[in-house]
Amino acid sequence: MTPRVKEILSWYGSDSPGTLTNLARLLNHGRLGGTGKLVILPVDQGFEHGPARSFAANPPAYDPLYHFGLAIEAGCNAFAAPLGMLEEGAREYAGDIPLILKVNNSAVLSAEGDPTEALTSTVSDALRLGCVAVGFTIYPGSAHQFEMFSQVREVAQEAKRAGLAVVIWSYPRGSALSKEGETAIDVVGYAAQIAAQLGAHIIKVKLPTDHLELPDAKKVYLDKKIPIATPAERVKHILDCAFAGRRIVIFSGGAAVFDDNKLLEEIRGIEAGGGFGSIIGRNSFQRSKPEALKMLGEVMDIYAGKAK
Amino acid sequence: MTPRVKEILSWYGSDSPGTLTNLARLLNHGRLGGTGKLVILPVDQGFEHGPARSFAANPPAYDPLYHFGLAIEAGCNAFAAPLGMLEEGAREYAGDIPLILKVNNSAVLSAEGDPTEALTSTVSDALRLGCVAVGFTIYPGSAHQFEMFSQVREVAQEAKRAGLAVVIWSYPRGSALSKEGETAIDVVGYAAQIAAQLGAHIIKVKLPTDHLELPDAKKVYLDKKIPIATPAERVKHILDCAFAGRRIVIFSGGAAVFDDNKLLEEIRGIEAGGGFGSIIGRNSFQRSKPEALKMLGEVMDIYAGKAK
Amino acid sequence: MTPRVKEILSWYGSDSPGTLTNLARLLNHGRLGGTGKLVILPVDQGFEHGPARSFAANPPAYDPLYHFGLAIEAGCNAFAAPLGMLEEGAREYAGDIPLILKVNNSAVLSAEGDPTEALTSTVSDALRLGCVAVGFTIYPGSAHQFEMFSQVREVAQEAKRAGLAVVIWSYPRGSALSKEGETAIDVVGYAAQIAAQLGAHIIKVKLPTDHLELPDAKKVYLDKKIPIATPAERVKHILDCAFAGRRIVIFSGGAAVFDDNKLLEEIRGIEAGGGFGSIIGRNSFQRSKPEALKMLGEVMDIYAGKAK
Amino acid sequence: MTPRVKEILSWYGSDSPGTLTNLARLLNHGRLGGTGKLVILPVDQGFEHGPARSFAANPPAYDPLYHFGLAIEAGCNAFAAPLGMLEEGAREYAGDIPLILKVNNSAVLSAEGDPTEALTSTVSDALRLGCVAVGFTIYPGSAHQFEMFSQVREVAQEAKRAGLAVVIWSYPRGSALSKEGETAIDVVGYAAQIAAQLGAHIIKVKLPTDHLELPDAKKVYLDKKIPIATPAERVKHILDCAFAGRRIVIFSGGAAVFDDNKLLEEIRGIEAGGGFGSIIGRNSFQRSKPEALKMLGEVMDIYAGKAK
Amino acid sequence: MTPRVKEILSWYGSDSPGTLTNLARLLNHGRLGGTGKLVILPVDQGFEHGPARSFAANPPAYDPLYHFGLAIEAGCNAFAAPLGMLEEGAREYAGDIPLILKVNNSAVLSAEGDPTEALTSTVSDALRLGCVAVGFTIYPGSAHQFEMFSQVREVAQEAKRAGLAVVIWSYPRGSALSKEGETAIDVVGYAAQIAAQLGAHIIKVKLPTDHLELPDAKKVYLDKKIPIATPAERVKHILDCAFAGRRIVIFSGGAAVFDDNKLLEEIRGIEAGGGFGSIIGRNSFQRSKPEALKMLGEVMDIYAGKAK
């Protein structure tokens, strides 16, 4: 166990040795193993956006096994996916890579107003598939946010009892927020705080902009001159919002597929701000495997301190 | 066990031997036993559309025992029906044909907007009736879709623990979809993906048209020139959408009763595209038994490679 | 056990000996015992319509014990009532007559739109009161129909496990149906089918008219020339709709209190159509006991084949 | 055990000796012990209307212990209150007076339409506090009535299994009823019937007026010339509506604080009609203790047959 | 055990020795230990208002450990916070200060009408974190108030069985109340009563104004000339509303950050009225630690009778 991983584990003083063991597995796996940094491959877009939109750009990606293989070859810390996808490869790749079961999912097919999710799998499923963690998406700001918080309560408690870690994807969204507000620094910071308060071990948020959304918060940001001008400052602030850096927070760039220079620029910002890493889905699997391995390699080099 | 059935079972690496045994029973029964192809007789129309609309065209079909007999004589792989119908014949025909208990049902009597279903029977019922699987209908695109997904979570988990297989009828429907969109290739592909992600062993969808419904998806289909011009191409695409062909997907022609030439034409398309078979309800029991046996025989001949 | 009762029991091949025993108790009790015909006294109108409207016409009927006595003296097959009423007399009349506990109830006091019910007692209550069956009302066509179907699922499964029989009162009603449609032949047939599919042992519907309500169904009735002109033809058709006569279906005349000639005329129609009997509430207890005994005697004579 | 109490207990033939023992404790306690009559002190107004409105007229009444003392000194049969109030004095007065735990409560603070209640305590609470019964308020006529009926089902079943008695406060109220209709004789009779059907041992209703509210019922009252002109006739009719007098029905005068002559006049009416007693809250504790003791003494004298 | 603490414990005669032990731990800890007075540090604002709004004024406060340290150094009786925050420091500070787990939480992100909360942690969480109590916020006056009352029922029962104490934050709020009404003396008194009736051991309300909100209550306050002119009188009245002073009631000043003179003035009012203490969040942690320690010291001096 490296000193850095030991230090990170020390922040989770209320967890059982079982949960710490699974957290350590995540932190010690892959190319970034032991550095305290993480790059995770998440593939729930087939469920959330539909299969063709997700996989037609790189047809081998229709096959769940492809993603297991990609995550392993790239040296990711973990692979996260919904039930069906993990069921497909969990035996073939048993023990090859830490798995995170996404236990709730949305789908863009229906025309509801405020976003919500369905519980689609269970802690028992995670255990029988050999996972190290369960993942849960919440939409702070949605009219349904309290239902989702309460579902986390049930699932997270059960997961912790079973020695699993808990990952929360915290995406502000809902009729009370503007589109721009969904990635506003104050809102993303709030979303990180909520995930931390709900007991997440790992928190996933979008890289925030310097927009300020909530009037009461805006006043404080301006009054106190909280530095949010650069990506690094914003990342640093988000870490503050998640228990002053004592929770693992990782970032994604969101829906848009940008050029790699821009992506790596963002990674450098996350790294400079002290962020714990990235979760990179579409940018990984919506290109050929060699290209994906190259890009993920460059990202990991930055986090590993081998590149600037 | 034929090599093809062995291969199919190998895709379900996360399932218990109990569930694999029941899947094998389905695949090894009837005239198509061992080929990896399936023809299933489903009879839930009495519940879903009413008895006279379903059975008056062939009055012996009012009797549940008739359908057990038809499925057995025709050499179908399985017979699927709601609780009451299976209760009626399960003892008399015990061991004669694999049974699938439809555990939820709709009914056209009420005037609600978006479609939903009632849970009408249980995994315990399936076990006491000697079934090999439970069947569940979901309506992706309905405002109630998330409730149905969560019900699948409960029922499927319980079924798998009991060593049963899980069949999902995935019918896109709801206020967010046009009538044409319900059988659009992008929407049906999405519906197949959702069923696969929810952990279905067997997925039932309607044979799709080449219509494209969802704007974001349409762009991808056109950009990537996904081939969807012929029935065979569309069937092949649907298989891709269900884990690149590593899930059993079967097809139905939907509500309309067409002439047999058209029906067989469709079967040839399914076969050509690599589809795993058909589920044929009204076209089977809304004609006399001899006619039904003839038609089902011709369908099976196509799947068995004995006819073109 | 008479051959007819043996035959009827043979239709319930999926039930435990415990449930068959209780069904046999119902079929073998009273003046029609062993004939396969039933006349049941139901008294839930105090709950559903209010006490004065129900009992003021014959004040002794305010007392629950009166109804136990009436059912026993008349030689009915069973007495059905809500919890409180059965609690009142179950000890005093223990073993004197088969009891059916109505486990859900409505009340006309509130002004809701589509009808629904409250679960008001349990299978445990039925067992401690020595009942042979539980009774459940559903309103197919109501916006709340699916909730009621799911409640049947829970209650019926528990009842069957406890060796009780399940009786379903299936009353089409709701905003999607016209007033006339509630007793339309197609709708009542559908209601009988739903009850059968939900696993009922005994189904209670209203005597239907020759009205056709649902456009899709109407077309089939006319196309196929289903005979529905006479009461006997309609009763025969309802039996078809309930698994081709392999489920016990009994009839009521509904709310109106008509003259006895008309009532007996209806009974003759039910008998001629092969119906299994009647459930006669208000016509029994809203007159003096001697008059009730006379009327019930005449009804039973018709079912027993002793009168025309 | 007096013959009258023995007779009353004989009406509850379906209850366990445990529940009968607790019913007997209620009937045998206090100045009216053994007479079959009851006067109960209920104090849930602090919760339902607020503390100052309830207790400022007699400040010692802010203290829960005051009410225990008042009920004991006055020789009431029982004291009924919500959880917190009983928790306050249950140890100090353990064994001094039968206690009834009000397990649901309303509060006038919010502006909802049809009335409802919250479950606020449990059968387990009743047991640990040494209660003889649980009390439940229902609002027949409310759009929420069915939820409340179903809650009674759960709570009453659990209470009976634990050997407790069940008291139902049945208050018609809701958008389907006029203000006058809430105390109309037909509506109150219906409310008493519903409580009886739900399995109550003791039913509490308001003293009804001769108003007739429900058109269908009104017709019957007029046709059958049901006598409802005097309070005694109306009380007698309410008893009929509660299983022909075979359930304990007690009365309250409702919200208004009237002069004692009018109150005693009402008590005489209840007594003359055969009512089982009174539940007197605000008239008891919104005056000084000496005055309350005097008034309650006079009420009990009437029920005991010592005064006219 | 001091006589005063013994006296306070004597009011909770229905609680188990386990719960009394935990109540005693609260009362006996810190600078006010043994006096019967309490000052509690609550930190749930990160969840309820967002992290920057809560902590930017004093950045070390982003770290949960800061608050443990502050509460301990200041000699508070207890530290109250949501799950994540307690998980952070519970091991490091195990045994150093009594902890209260806030088991429900709101968040200002969504735009719903009447306020509600999500259950976010459990009694099991409280036990594994070594807490002495669970804390629950209710919003009397909200359209959702009954749901919250029923949740208290579940949580409080479970907490008491586990030997924990129950703290209720009772904040009137909702569409039925004016903004001014939220701190009106009649409404706050009602809120205190509801918390007491729900079985709280410790009740937290806002310091009320002399505004009267509810018409029916206003009449009583004026008629009975209830003294509410001074803060001390209002505090005294609130104690009356919580079982005549036999429940621990503590106060907060609410959202506004006022100057210390005004704060200490309020504390003197609470002390003069017999209040049991204060819960001081934002005024404690939104300033530097030395300033906070000074202010809390002055507050405690007043409660300890060492200052005026």
Coordinates of C-alpha atoms in Angstrom, one line a residue, chain E residues 17-134:
Chain E
P17 CA -32.5 3.1 30.6
G18 CA -30.6 3.1 27.4
T19 CA -32.3 6.2 26.1
L20 CA -32.0 7.9 29.5
T21 CA -28.2 7.1 29.5
N22 CA -27.8 8.8 26.1
L23 CA -29.9 11.8 27.2
A24 CA -27.7 12.0 30.3
R25 CA -24.6 12.0 28.1
L26 CA -25.9 15.0 26.3
L27 CA -26.8 16.8 29.5
N28 CA -23.6 16.0 31.3
H29 CA -21.1 16.8 28.5
G30 CA -19.2 20.1 28.0
R31 CA -19.1 23.3 29.9
L32 CA -22.8 23.2 30.7
G33 CA -22.6 19.6 31.8
G34 CA -24.9 19.0 34.8
T35 CA -26.6 22.3 34.7
G36 CA -29.6 21.1 32.7
K37 CA -28.7 23.7 30.0
L38 CA -27.4 22.9 26.5
V39 CA -25.6 24.5 23.7
I40 CA -25.4 22.4 20.6
L41 CA -23.4 22.9 17.4
P42 CA -25.5 21.9 14.3
V43 CA -23.9 21.9 10.9
D44 CA -26.2 20.8 8.2
Q45 CA -26.1 24.0 6.2
G46 CA -23.7 22.6 3.6
F47 CA -26.5 20.2 2.7
E48 CA -29.4 22.6 3.2
H49 CA -28.0 25.8 1.7
G50 CA -24.9 24.7 -0.2
P51 CA -21.2 24.7 0.8
A52 CA -20.0 28.1 -0.3
R53 CA -22.9 29.9 1.2
S54 CA -22.2 28.1 4.4
F55 CA -18.4 27.9 4.7
A56 CA -16.8 30.5 2.5
A57 CA -17.0 33.1 5.3
N58 CA -14.6 30.9 7.2
P59 CA -12.9 28.5 4.8
P60 CA -11.5 26.0 7.4
A61 CA -15.2 25.2 7.9
Y62 CA -15.3 23.3 4.6
D63 CA -13.6 20.5 6.5
P64 CA -16.0 18.4 8.7
L65 CA -13.2 17.8 11.2
Y66 CA -13.1 21.6 11.9
H67 CA -16.6 21.4 13.3
F68 CA -15.8 18.4 15.5
G69 CA -12.9 20.4 16.8
L70 CA -14.9 23.6 17.3
A71 CA -17.7 21.8 19.2
I72 CA -15.2 20.1 21.5
E73 CA -13.0 23.1 22.2
A74 CA -16.0 25.3 22.8
G75 CA -17.4 22.7 25.3
C76 CA -20.7 22.2 23.5
N77 CA -23.0 19.5 24.7
A78 CA -23.2 17.9 21.3
F79 CA -22.5 18.2 17.6
A80 CA -25.3 17.5 15.1
A81 CA -24.7 16.9 11.4
P82 CA -25.8 14.8 8.4
L83 CA -24.4 11.4 7.5
G84 CA -21.4 12.3 5.4
M85 CA -20.0 14.8 7.9
L86 CA -20.3 12.5 10.8
E87 CA -18.8 9.6 8.9
E88 CA -15.8 11.9 8.2
G89 CA -14.8 12.5 11.9
A90 CA -16.6 9.9 14.0
R91 CA -13.6 7.6 14.3
E92 CA -11.0 10.3 14.8
Y93 CA -13.1 12.0 17.5
A94 CA -14.7 8.8 18.9
G95 CA -15.9 9.4 22.4
D96 CA -14.9 13.1 22.4
I97 CA -18.3 14.6 22.1
P98 CA -21.9 13.4 21.9
L99 CA -23.1 13.2 18.3
I100 CA -26.6 13.7 16.8
L101 CA -27.2 12.2 13.4
K102 CA -29.5 14.4 11.3
V103 CA -31.5 11.6 9.5
N104 CA -33.4 13.8 7.1
N105 CA -32.3 16.8 5.0
S106 CA -33.6 19.3 2.6
A107 CA -31.8 21.2 -0.1
V108 CA -32.6 24.6 -1.7
L109 CA -31.8 23.5 -5.2
S110 CA -35.3 22.6 -6.4
A111 CA -38.3 24.8 -6.9
E112 CA -41.0 22.9 -5.1
G113 CA -43.9 24.6 -3.4
D114 CA -44.4 23.3 0.2
P115 CA -41.2 22.2 1.9
T116 CA -40.3 18.6 2.5
E117 CA -37.2 16.5 3.2
A118 CA -35.5 13.3 2.2
L119 CA -34.6 10.6 4.7
T120 CA -30.9 10.5 4.2
S121 CA -29.6 8.2 6.9
T122 CA -30.8 5.6 9.4
V123 CA -30.8 4.6 13.0
S124 CA -28.3 1.9 12.1
D125 CA -26.0 4.6 10.8
A126 CA -26.4 6.4 14.1
L127 CA -25.5 3.3 16.0
R128 CA -22.4 2.5 13.9
L129 CA -21.2 6.1 14.3
G130 CA -21.6 6.1 18.0
C131 CA -24.3 8.7 18.2
V132 CA -26.4 9.5 21.2
A133 CA -29.4 10.7 19.3
V134 CA -31.0 11.1 15.9

